Coordinates of C-alpha atoms in Angstrom, one line a residue:
M603 CA -35.4 -3.1 20.8
R604 CA -38.1 -0.6 21.8
L605 CA -39.3 0.1 25.3
H606 CA -42.7 1.8 25.7
V607 CA -43.5 3.7 28.9
A608 CA -46.9 5.5 28.8
S609 CA -48.6 7.8 31.2
N610 CA -51.5 5.4 31.8
C611 CA -49.3 2.6 33.1
T612 CA -49.5 1.7 36.8
G613 CA -45.8 2.3 37.4
N614 CA -44.9 5.2 39.7
V615 CA -44.5 8.7 38.3
A616 CA -41.1 9.0 39.8
S617 CA -39.8 6.4 37.3
L618 CA -41.1 8.6 34.4
R619 CA -39.5 11.7 35.9
A620 CA -36.2 9.8 36.3
L621 CA -36.5 8.7 32.6
T622 CA -36.9 12.3 31.4
R623 CA -33.9 13.6 33.4
F624 CA -31.6 12.4 30.6
C625 CA -33.4 14.4 27.9
P626 CA -32.8 18.1 27.4
S627 CA -36.5 18.7 26.6
K628 CA -38.8 17.6 29.4
P629 CA -42.5 17.3 28.8
S630 CA -44.9 16.8 31.7
P631 CA -45.2 13.1 32.8
Q632 CA -49.0 13.4 32.5
S633 CA -48.7 13.6 28.7
L634 CA -45.6 11.6 28.2
H635 CA -45.1 8.9 25.6
C636 CA -41.4 7.9 25.5
N637 CA -39.9 5.4 23.0
F638 CA -36.4 4.3 23.6
E639 CA -34.8 2.8 20.5
L640 CA -31.6 1.0 21.4
G641 CA -29.5 -0.5 18.6
P642 CA -26.5 0.2 16.3
Q643 CA -28.6 2.2 13.9
S644 CA -30.9 4.1 16.3
R645 CA -29.5 5.7 19.4
H646 CA -32.1 8.3 20.3
C647 CA -35.3 8.8 22.2
Q648 CA -38.5 10.2 20.8
L649 CA -40.7 12.3 23.1
S650 CA -44.3 13.0 22.1
S651 CA -46.4 15.4 24.1
S652 CA -49.7 17.2 23.7
K653 CA -47.8 20.3 22.6
G654 CA -46.1 18.6 19.7
R655 CA -43.3 16.2 18.9
R656 CA -39.7 16.7 20.0
L657 CA -36.6 14.8 19.0
C658 CA -33.9 14.5 21.6
R659 CA -30.6 12.8 20.9
T660 CA -28.7 11.1 23.7
S661 CA -25.6 9.0 23.9
L662 CA -25.9 5.2 24.0
V663 CA -24.6 5.3 27.6
G664 CA -27.2 7.9 28.6
A665 CA -30.0 5.9 27.0
T666 CA -28.9 2.8 28.9
R667 CA -28.9 4.6 32.2
A668 CA -32.3 6.1 31.6
A669 CA -33.8 2.7 30.6
A670 CA -32.2 1.1 33.6
L671 CA -33.8 3.7 35.9
A672 CA -37.2 3.2 34.3
T673 CA -37.0 -0.5 34.6
A674 CA -36.0 -0.4 38.3
G675 CA -39.0 1.7 39.2
S676 CA -41.6 -0.3 37.2
P677 CA -42.7 -3.5 38.8
Q678 CA -44.8 -4.3 35.7
L679 CA -41.7 -5.1 33.6
P680 CA -40.4 -8.6 33.7
Q681 CA -37.2 -9.5 35.4
M682 CA -35.8 -10.9 32.2
L683 CA -36.1 -7.5 30.5
Q684 CA -34.2 -5.9 33.4
T685 CA -31.4 -8.4 32.9
F686 CA -31.3 -7.8 29.1
L687 CA -30.9 -4.1 29.7
S688 CA -27.9 -4.5 32.0
P689 CA -24.8 -2.6 30.7
A690 CA -22.8 -5.9 30.2
A691 CA -25.6 -7.5 28.1
L692 CA -26.1 -4.3 26.1
A693 CA -22.4 -4.0 25.5
L694 CA -22.3 -7.6 24.2
T695 CA -25.2 -6.9 22.0
V696 CA -23.6 -3.8 20.5
F697 CA -20.3 -5.6 20.0
S698 CA -22.1 -8.5 18.2
A699 CA -24.0 -6.1 16.0
M700 CA -20.8 -4.4 15.1
A701 CA -19.1 -7.7 14.3
I702 CA -22.0 -8.8 12.1
S703 CA -22.0 -5.4 10.4
A704 CA -18.3 -5.6 9.7
W705 CA -18.6 -9.1 8.3
T706 CA -21.5 -8.2 6.0
S707 CA -19.7 -5.0 4.9
V708 CA -16.7 -7.0 3.8
R709 CA -18.8 -9.4 1.9
R710 CA -20.7 -6.6 0.3
K711 CA -17.6 -4.6 -0.7
A712 CA -15.5 -7.6 -1.9
K713 CA -14.8 -7.1 -5.6
V714 CA -12.7 -8.7 -8.2
S715 CA -9.8 -6.5 -9.2
E716 CA -9.8 -5.0 -12.7
V717 CA -7.3 -6.8 -14.9
T718 CA -6.3 -5.3 -18.2
T719 CA -3.9 -7.1 -20.6
Q720 CA -3.8 -8.6 -24.0
P721 CA -4.9 -12.3 -23.9
T722 CA -1.7 -13.7 -25.2
Q723 CA -0.7 -17.3 -24.3
F724 CA 2.1 -16.0 -22.2
N725 CA -0.2 -13.6 -20.2
K726 CA -2.9 -16.2 -19.7
G727 CA -0.3 -18.7 -18.5
V728 CA 1.1 -16.3 -16.0
L729 CA -2.2 -15.1 -14.6
S730 CA -3.6 -18.7 -14.4
R731 CA -1.2 -19.2 -11.5
C732 CA -2.0 -16.0 -9.6
P733 CA -4.9 -16.8 -7.3
T734 CA -4.5 -13.6 -5.2
I735 CA -5.0 -11.4 -8.3
N736 CA -7.8 -13.6 -9.6
S737 CA -9.8 -13.8 -6.4
P738 CA -12.1 -11.0 -5.1
Y739 CA -10.3 -8.3 -3.2
K740 CA -11.7 -8.3 0.4
P741 CA -10.9 -5.1 2.2
F742 CA -10.4 -5.2 6.0
P743 CA -13.5 -4.0 7.9
F744 CA -13.9 -0.3 8.1
L745 CA -10.7 0.3 6.0
T746 CA -12.3 1.1 2.6
N747 CA -11.5 4.8 2.6
G748 CA -8.3 5.6 0.8
H749 CA -7.1 8.1 3.3
V750 CA -7.9 5.9 6.3
E751 CA -6.2 2.8 4.8
T752 CA -3.1 4.8 3.8
I753 CA -2.6 6.3 7.2
F754 CA -3.6 3.1 9.1
A755 CA -1.0 1.0 7.2
S756 CA 1.7 3.7 7.6
K757 CA 1.2 4.0 11.3
T758 CA 0.3 0.5 12.5
R759 CA 1.9 -2.1 10.0
R760 CA 4.5 -4.2 11.8
S761 CA 7.9 -4.7 10.3
P762 CA 9.2 -8.3 10.1
P763 CA 12.8 -8.9 11.5
V764 CA 15.1 -8.5 8.5
T765 CA 18.8 -7.8 8.5
Y766 CA 20.9 -6.5 5.7
E767 CA 24.4 -6.4 4.4
R768 CA 25.2 -2.9 3.1
A769 CA 27.3 -2.4 0.0
S770 CA 28.1 1.1 -1.3
F771 CA 29.7 2.3 -4.5
A772 CA 30.8 5.7 -5.9
C773 CA 29.2 7.3 -8.9
P774 CA 31.0 9.4 -11.6
D775 CA 29.5 12.7 -10.1
G776 CA 31.1 11.9 -6.8
G777 CA 27.8 10.7 -5.2
T778 CA 27.3 7.4 -3.4
V779 CA 24.6 4.8 -3.8
H780 CA 23.8 2.3 -1.0
L781 CA 22.5 -1.2 -1.6
D782 CA 21.1 -3.4 1.2
Y783 CA 21.4 -7.1 0.4
H784 CA 19.2 -9.4 2.5
D785 CA 21.3 -11.2 5.1
L786 CA 19.4 -14.5 4.9
P787 CA 18.3 -16.2 8.2
S788 CA 20.2 -19.3 9.2
N789 CA 17.5 -21.7 8.2
I790 CA 17.4 -20.5 4.5
I791 CA 20.2 -21.2 2.1
L792 CA 19.8 -20.1 -1.5
P793 CA 22.1 -21.2 -4.3
D794 CA 24.4 -18.7 -6.0
D795 CA 22.3 -18.7 -9.1
A796 CA 19.0 -18.0 -7.4
P797 CA 17.0 -15.1 -9.0
V798 CA 17.8 -11.7 -7.6
L799 CA 14.9 -9.2 -6.9
I800 CA 16.0 -5.5 -7.0
L801 CA 13.6 -3.4 -4.9
L802 CA 13.1 0.4 -5.3
P803 CA 11.2 2.0 -2.4
G804 CA 9.1 5.1 -2.7
L805 CA 9.9 8.8 -2.2
T806 CA 12.1 9.2 1.0
G807 CA 11.6 5.5 1.6
G808 CA 14.2 2.8 2.0
S809 CA 15.0 -0.7 3.2
H810 CA 13.7 0.1 6.7
D811 CA 10.0 0.5 5.5
S812 CA 7.6 -2.2 6.5
Y813 CA 6.2 -2.9 3.0
V814 CA 9.8 -3.3 1.8
R815 CA 10.8 -5.7 4.6
H816 CA 7.7 -7.8 4.0
M817 CA 8.6 -8.2 0.4
V818 CA 12.3 -9.0 1.3
G819 CA 11.2 -11.8 3.6
A820 CA 8.6 -13.2 1.2
A821 CA 11.2 -13.3 -1.7
S822 CA 13.6 -15.4 0.3
M823 CA 10.9 -17.8 1.2
N824 CA 10.1 -18.2 -2.5
G825 CA 13.6 -18.8 -3.7
M826 CA 14.6 -15.2 -4.6
R827 CA 17.4 -13.1 -3.1
A828 CA 16.4 -9.5 -2.5
V829 CA 18.5 -6.4 -2.6
V830 CA 17.1 -2.9 -1.8
F831 CA 18.3 0.1 -3.9
N832 CA 18.2 3.0 -1.5
S833 CA 18.0 6.3 -3.4
R834 CA 20.6 8.9 -2.4
G835 CA 20.1 10.3 1.1
T836 CA 17.5 7.8 2.1
S837 CA 17.8 5.0 4.7
D838 CA 20.7 6.8 6.5
G839 CA 22.8 6.8 3.3
A840 CA 25.5 9.4 3.1
V841 CA 25.2 12.0 0.4
T842 CA 28.6 12.9 -1.0
S843 CA 27.7 15.2 -3.9
P844 CA 25.2 18.0 -4.5
Q845 CA 22.9 15.6 -6.4
F846 CA 19.9 13.8 -4.9
Y847 CA 17.6 11.7 -7.1
S848 CA 14.7 12.4 -9.3
A849 CA 11.8 10.8 -11.1
S850 CA 13.6 11.1 -14.4
Y851 CA 17.2 10.1 -13.5
T852 CA 17.9 6.4 -14.2
G853 CA 21.7 6.5 -14.1
D854 CA 21.9 5.2 -10.6
M855 CA 19.5 2.4 -11.4
R856 CA 21.6 1.4 -14.4
R857 CA 24.7 1.2 -12.1
V858 CA 22.8 -0.8 -9.5
V859 CA 21.9 -3.4 -12.1
Q860 CA 25.5 -3.6 -13.2
M861 CA 26.7 -4.1 -9.6
V862 CA 24.1 -6.8 -8.9
Q863 CA 25.1 -8.6 -12.2
K864 CA 28.7 -8.5 -11.2
R865 CA 28.0 -10.0 -7.8
Y866 CA 25.6 -12.7 -9.1
P867 CA 26.5 -13.2 -12.8
S868 CA 24.5 -16.4 -13.1
S869 CA 21.2 -15.2 -11.6
E870 CA 18.0 -14.1 -13.3
L871 CA 17.3 -10.4 -12.5
L872 CA 13.9 -9.2 -11.4
A873 CA 12.8 -5.8 -10.1
A874 CA 9.9 -4.1 -8.3
G875 CA 9.3 -0.5 -7.4
W876 CA 6.8 1.3 -5.3
S877 CA 5.5 4.9 -5.8
L878 CA 8.4 7.1 -7.1
G879 CA 10.6 4.0 -7.2
G880 CA 8.0 2.4 -9.6
N881 CA 8.2 5.5 -11.8
I882 CA 12.0 5.3 -12.0
L883 CA 11.9 1.6 -12.7
V884 CA 9.4 1.9 -15.6
R885 CA 11.4 4.7 -17.1
Y886 CA 14.5 2.5 -16.9
L887 CA 12.7 -0.4 -18.6
G888 CA 11.5 1.9 -21.4
E889 CA 14.9 3.3 -22.0
E890 CA 16.5 -0.2 -22.1
G891 CA 13.8 -1.6 -24.4
A892 CA 14.6 -5.1 -25.8
S893 CA 18.2 -5.0 -24.4
C894 CA 17.0 -4.7 -20.8
P895 CA 19.0 -7.1 -18.5
I896 CA 16.1 -7.5 -16.2
S897 CA 13.8 -10.4 -17.0
A898 CA 10.5 -9.2 -15.4
A899 CA 9.4 -6.3 -13.2
A900 CA 6.5 -5.0 -11.1
S901 CA 5.4 -1.4 -10.5
L902 CA 3.1 -0.6 -7.5
C903 CA 1.3 2.6 -6.6
N904 CA 3.2 4.3 -9.4
P905 CA 2.1 8.0 -10.0
L906 CA 2.7 7.4 -13.7
D907 CA 1.6 10.9 -14.8
L908 CA 3.4 13.3 -12.5
A909 CA 1.5 16.4 -13.7
I910 CA -1.8 14.8 -12.7
S911 CA -0.4 13.5 -9.5
D912 CA 1.0 17.0 -8.6
D913 CA -2.4 18.6 -9.2
N914 CA -4.0 15.9 -7.0
F915 CA -1.6 16.8 -4.1
H916 CA -3.2 20.2 -3.8
V917 CA -6.8 18.9 -3.3
G918 CA -8.4 18.5 0.1
F919 CA -6.8 16.2 2.6
N920 CA -4.0 15.3 0.1
K921 CA -2.3 18.5 1.1
I922 CA -1.4 16.8 4.4
Y923 CA 0.6 14.1 2.4
D924 CA 2.3 16.8 0.4
K925 CA 3.4 18.7 3.5
N926 CA 4.7 15.5 5.2
L927 CA 6.7 14.4 2.2
A928 CA 8.0 17.9 1.8
R929 CA 9.1 17.9 5.4
S930 CA 11.0 14.6 4.8
L931 CA 12.8 16.1 1.7
R932 CA 13.6 19.2 3.7
T933 CA 15.1 17.2 6.5
I934 CA 17.3 15.2 4.0
F935 CA 18.4 18.5 2.4
K936 CA 19.3 20.2 5.6
K937 CA 21.5 17.3 6.7
H938 CA 23.6 17.8 3.5
S939 CA 23.1 21.5 2.8
H940 CA 26.9 22.1 3.2
L941 CA 27.4 20.3 -0.2
F942 CA 25.4 23.1 -1.9
K943 CA 27.5 26.0 -0.5
G944 CA 28.7 28.3 -3.3
L945 CA 25.9 27.0 -5.6
E946 CA 23.4 29.7 -4.8
D947 CA 23.4 30.8 -8.4
K948 CA 22.1 27.4 -9.6
Y949 CA 19.8 26.4 -6.7
D950 CA 17.2 28.2 -4.7
L951 CA 18.6 27.2 -1.3
E952 CA 16.2 29.4 0.7
L953 CA 13.2 27.8 -0.9
A954 CA 14.7 24.3 -0.3
N955 CA 15.1 25.0 3.4
T956 CA 11.6 26.3 3.8
C957 CA 9.6 24.3 1.2
T958 CA 6.1 23.2 2.3
S959 CA 5.3 21.1 -0.8
I960 CA 7.0 18.6 -3.1
R961 CA 6.6 21.0 -6.0
D962 CA 8.5 23.7 -4.1
F963 CA 11.4 21.3 -3.4
D964 CA 11.5 20.1 -7.0
D965 CA 11.5 23.7 -8.2
A966 CA 14.3 24.7 -5.8
I967 CA 16.6 21.6 -6.3
T968 CA 15.5 18.7 -8.4
R969 CA 14.6 20.3 -11.8
R970 CA 17.8 22.5 -11.5
T971 CA 20.0 19.5 -10.8
F972 CA 18.9 17.7 -13.9
D973 CA 18.6 20.9 -16.1
W974 CA 14.8 21.0 -16.6
P975 CA 13.7 24.6 -17.5
T976 CA 10.6 24.5 -15.3
V977 CA 9.1 22.3 -12.8
D978 CA 6.1 21.6 -15.1
A979 CA 8.5 20.5 -17.8
Y980 CA 10.2 18.2 -15.3
Y981 CA 6.9 16.6 -14.3
Y982 CA 5.8 16.1 -17.9
G983 CA 9.2 14.7 -19.1
S984 CA 9.7 12.5 -16.1
S985 CA 6.3 10.7 -16.2
S986 CA 6.7 7.0 -16.7
S987 CA 3.4 6.8 -18.6
H988 CA 5.4 7.9 -21.7
S989 CA 7.7 4.8 -21.2
I990 CA 5.0 2.2 -21.3
P991 CA 5.0 1.6 -25.1
N992 CA 8.8 0.9 -25.0
V993 CA 8.7 -1.8 -22.3
R994 CA 9.8 -5.1 -23.8
I995 CA 9.8 -7.4 -20.7
P996 CA 6.9 -8.7 -18.7
L997 CA 5.6 -5.9 -16.5
L998 CA 3.0 -6.0 -13.8
C999 CA 1.4 -2.7 -12.8
I1000 CA -0.7 -2.8 -9.6
Q1001 CA -2.7 0.3 -8.7
A1002 CA -5.5 1.0 -6.2
A1003 CA -8.6 2.7 -7.4
N1004 CA -8.8 4.8 -4.3
D1005 CA -5.1 5.8 -4.0
P1006 CA -5.0 9.4 -2.8
I1007 CA -1.4 10.0 -4.0
A1008 CA -1.2 8.0 -7.2
P1009 CA -4.7 8.7 -8.6
A1010 CA -6.5 6.3 -10.8
K1011 CA -7.0 9.0 -13.5
A1012 CA -3.3 9.1 -14.0
I1013 CA -3.2 5.5 -15.2
P1014 CA -2.4 5.3 -19.0
R1015 CA -4.9 2.5 -19.6
Q1016 CA -4.8 2.5 -23.4
A1017 CA -1.0 2.4 -23.5
L1018 CA -0.9 -0.5 -21.0
R1019 CA -3.7 -2.3 -23.0
D1020 CA -1.8 -1.9 -26.3
N1021 CA 1.5 -3.3 -24.9
P1022 CA 1.3 -7.1 -24.9
N1023 CA 4.1 -7.2 -22.3
C1024 CA 2.1 -5.4 -19.6
I1025 CA -0.6 -6.5 -17.2
L1026 CA -2.5 -3.8 -15.3
V1027 CA -4.3 -4.8 -12.0
V1028 CA -6.4 -2.1 -10.3
T1029 CA -7.7 -3.2 -6.9
P1030 CA -11.0 -1.6 -5.7
Y1031 CA -9.4 -0.5 -2.5
G1032 CA -5.8 -0.3 -1.1
G1033 CA -5.0 3.4 -0.6
H1034 CA -1.3 4.3 -1.1
L1035 CA 1.1 1.6 -0.1
G1036 CA -1.8 0.2 2.1
W1037 CA -3.6 -2.9 0.7
V1038 CA -4.7 -3.9 4.2
S1039 CA -6.2 -7.2 3.0
G1040 CA -5.4 -10.9 2.8
P1041 CA -3.9 -13.3 5.4
G1042 CA -1.6 -10.6 6.8
A1043 CA -4.3 -8.0 7.5
P1044 CA -4.6 -5.8 9.4
L1045 CA -1.0 -5.5 10.8
G1046 CA 1.0 -7.9 8.7
A1047 CA 2.1 -8.1 5.1
P1048 CA 0.0 -6.1 2.6
W1049 CA -2.1 -7.9 0.0
S1050 CA 0.4 -6.8 -2.7
T1051 CA 3.2 -8.9 -1.2
Q1052 CA 1.5 -12.2 -1.9
A1053 CA 0.2 -11.0 -5.3
M1054 CA 3.7 -10.0 -6.4
V1055 CA 5.3 -13.2 -5.1
E1056 CA 2.8 -15.3 -7.1
W1057 CA 3.3 -13.3 -10.2
M1058 CA 7.1 -13.3 -10.0
S1059 CA 7.2 -17.1 -9.5
S1060 CA 4.7 -17.7 -12.3
V1061 CA 6.4 -15.4 -14.8
Q1062 CA 9.7 -17.2 -14.2
L1063 CA 8.1 -20.4 -15.2
E1064 CA 6.5 -18.9 -18.3
L1065 CA 9.8 -17.4 -19.3
L1066 CA 11.4 -20.8 -19.0
R1067 CA 8.6 -22.5 -21.0
S1068 CA 8.7 -19.8 -23.8
G1069 CA 12.4 -19.7 -24.1
R1070 CA 12.6 -16.0 -23.1
S1071 CA 14.7 -16.5 -20.0
K1072 CA 17.8 -14.3 -20.0
R1073 CA 19.8 -17.0 -18.2
M1074 CA 20.4 -20.7 -19.0
T1075 CA 17.5 -23.0 -18.0
Q1076 CA 19.5 -24.9 -15.4
Q1077 CA 20.3 -21.6 -13.6
L1078 CA 16.7 -20.9 -12.7
S1079 CA 15.8 -21.6 -9.1
S1080 CA 13.4 -24.5 -8.9
R1081 CA 12.2 -23.2 -5.5
A1082 CA 10.7 -20.1 -7.1
I1083 CA 8.6 -22.2 -9.6
G1084 CA 8.1 -25.4 -7.6
K1085 CA 4.7 -24.4 -6.3
V1086 CA 3.3 -23.4 -9.7
L1087 CA 4.8 -26.5 -11.3
H1088 CA 2.8 -28.6 -8.8
N1089 CA -0.4 -26.6 -9.5
D1090 CA 0.1 -27.1 -13.3
Q1091 CA 0.6 -30.9 -12.9
Q1092 CA -2.7 -31.0 -10.9
Q1093 CA -4.5 -28.9 -13.5
D1094 CA -3.4 -30.3 -16.8
G1095 CA -0.9 -33.1 -16.1
V1096 CA 1.9 -31.1 -17.7
G1097 CA 5.0 -30.1 -15.9
S1098 CA 8.7 -29.5 -16.4
A1099 CA 11.3 -31.2 -14.5
A1100 CA 13.2 -28.6 -12.4
G1101 CA 15.4 -30.8 -10.4
N1102 CA 18.6 -29.2 -11.5
G1103 CA 20.5 -28.9 -8.2
S1104 CA 19.6 -25.2 -7.8
E1105 CA 16.8 -25.7 -5.3
P1106 CA 17.4 -23.7 -2.1
Q1107 CA 17.8 -25.7 1.1
F1108 CA 15.6 -25.1 4.2
V1109 CA 17.7 -26.2 7.1
D1110 CA 16.3 -26.9 10.5
R1111 CA 18.6 -25.2 13.0
K1112 CA 16.7 -26.2 16.2

């Protein structure tokens, strides 16, 4: 909207003087031509005088006040214009313009995720039942910057109510590992042979994190029992030996799988890991190869190449993440520093207590615990990118193109493309552990939760059809594949009978 007030109008000069009060540069009213441009893209006034042209910026509020004063003193302007320039009407106009801008921005920025895999019959069958992955990724308005999305999700995402049953076991080195089994709500009853999903949170994360809790809840609603593997010292777990965890050490993961197998001997085992948990998981899968007891797995926000990720930590705003994570590691260490007394010859305890970066902590404690000669050797040897060629089970890798912590340039695209067991999905946005998109946005479940549930359910069906299931057919939970079976029947009229008595019961407790 543009309001013209010229010196030759019949309005009083006082109105013109009032108008110029809100501008730092004040030409004489006798030679004044003032254009007020009000709108989301133009919030300034232009003043033209005989001496030249001056540009004066004012706030939207200041412009509104000035226009209102000019209107009040000019009887030549219609009453309808005065009403339109009222603060309430202008605020409504600005809000509507912002809403339209946000809507068009989402439509413009919606993109289909990059999916890289070999077009095997197995992979095509699995992906055909994953609508979230196949549909355009629609970022939430104004959350397309990787840093903004990462911080927004970390600070504002709500955690669903989830309760756990904690089980702990001792390790040969004297350490203790803590598992949190989902204590199912009273209206959900899963059979003893329902698939079990082992979850590995990120660095310093645990079962309390919102992204983990959302996945735990979604798993139970889709026929899977979830158990969270909390790394040593995380999620209030006691540390009982001078050994924490590392990106390379898979011994604890191996024991966790054994413990879960012992508790649920008839269940199909699945696994998913985020960030550093994803790196540990993929390394474990590569070490186990064809003998891996897990049937399928997913890796999310995995740094993959730790040397590249470490370099990335020291660039720009990423230093803030580095310092925050180092602070968390330092806090965990200080709580258990008494375990390291008398080990000054092996560890750099002073650096561990004062570290300001992850690299410092890894140099002081981690690489020395696991006998790496240097921190660079530790990063290179611990990168899960080297394990990709040895993975022999279905593996879904979900990364975000704008992840500031697990950068896209660290993705081993060729290795993932060459392995027929792997599917790489790179979303155009998402940040690190963000993915503020989908039905749960902006404060609920991340986009990745639904994507992972669909893939886990679909891969179970494809394992059953191809005869690759690691458990007997009748021991698969029909609830986990019920929805995709229904979709298959609608698409091609082909479906497998899954009525085997293993279906979970949803009980109304009202």
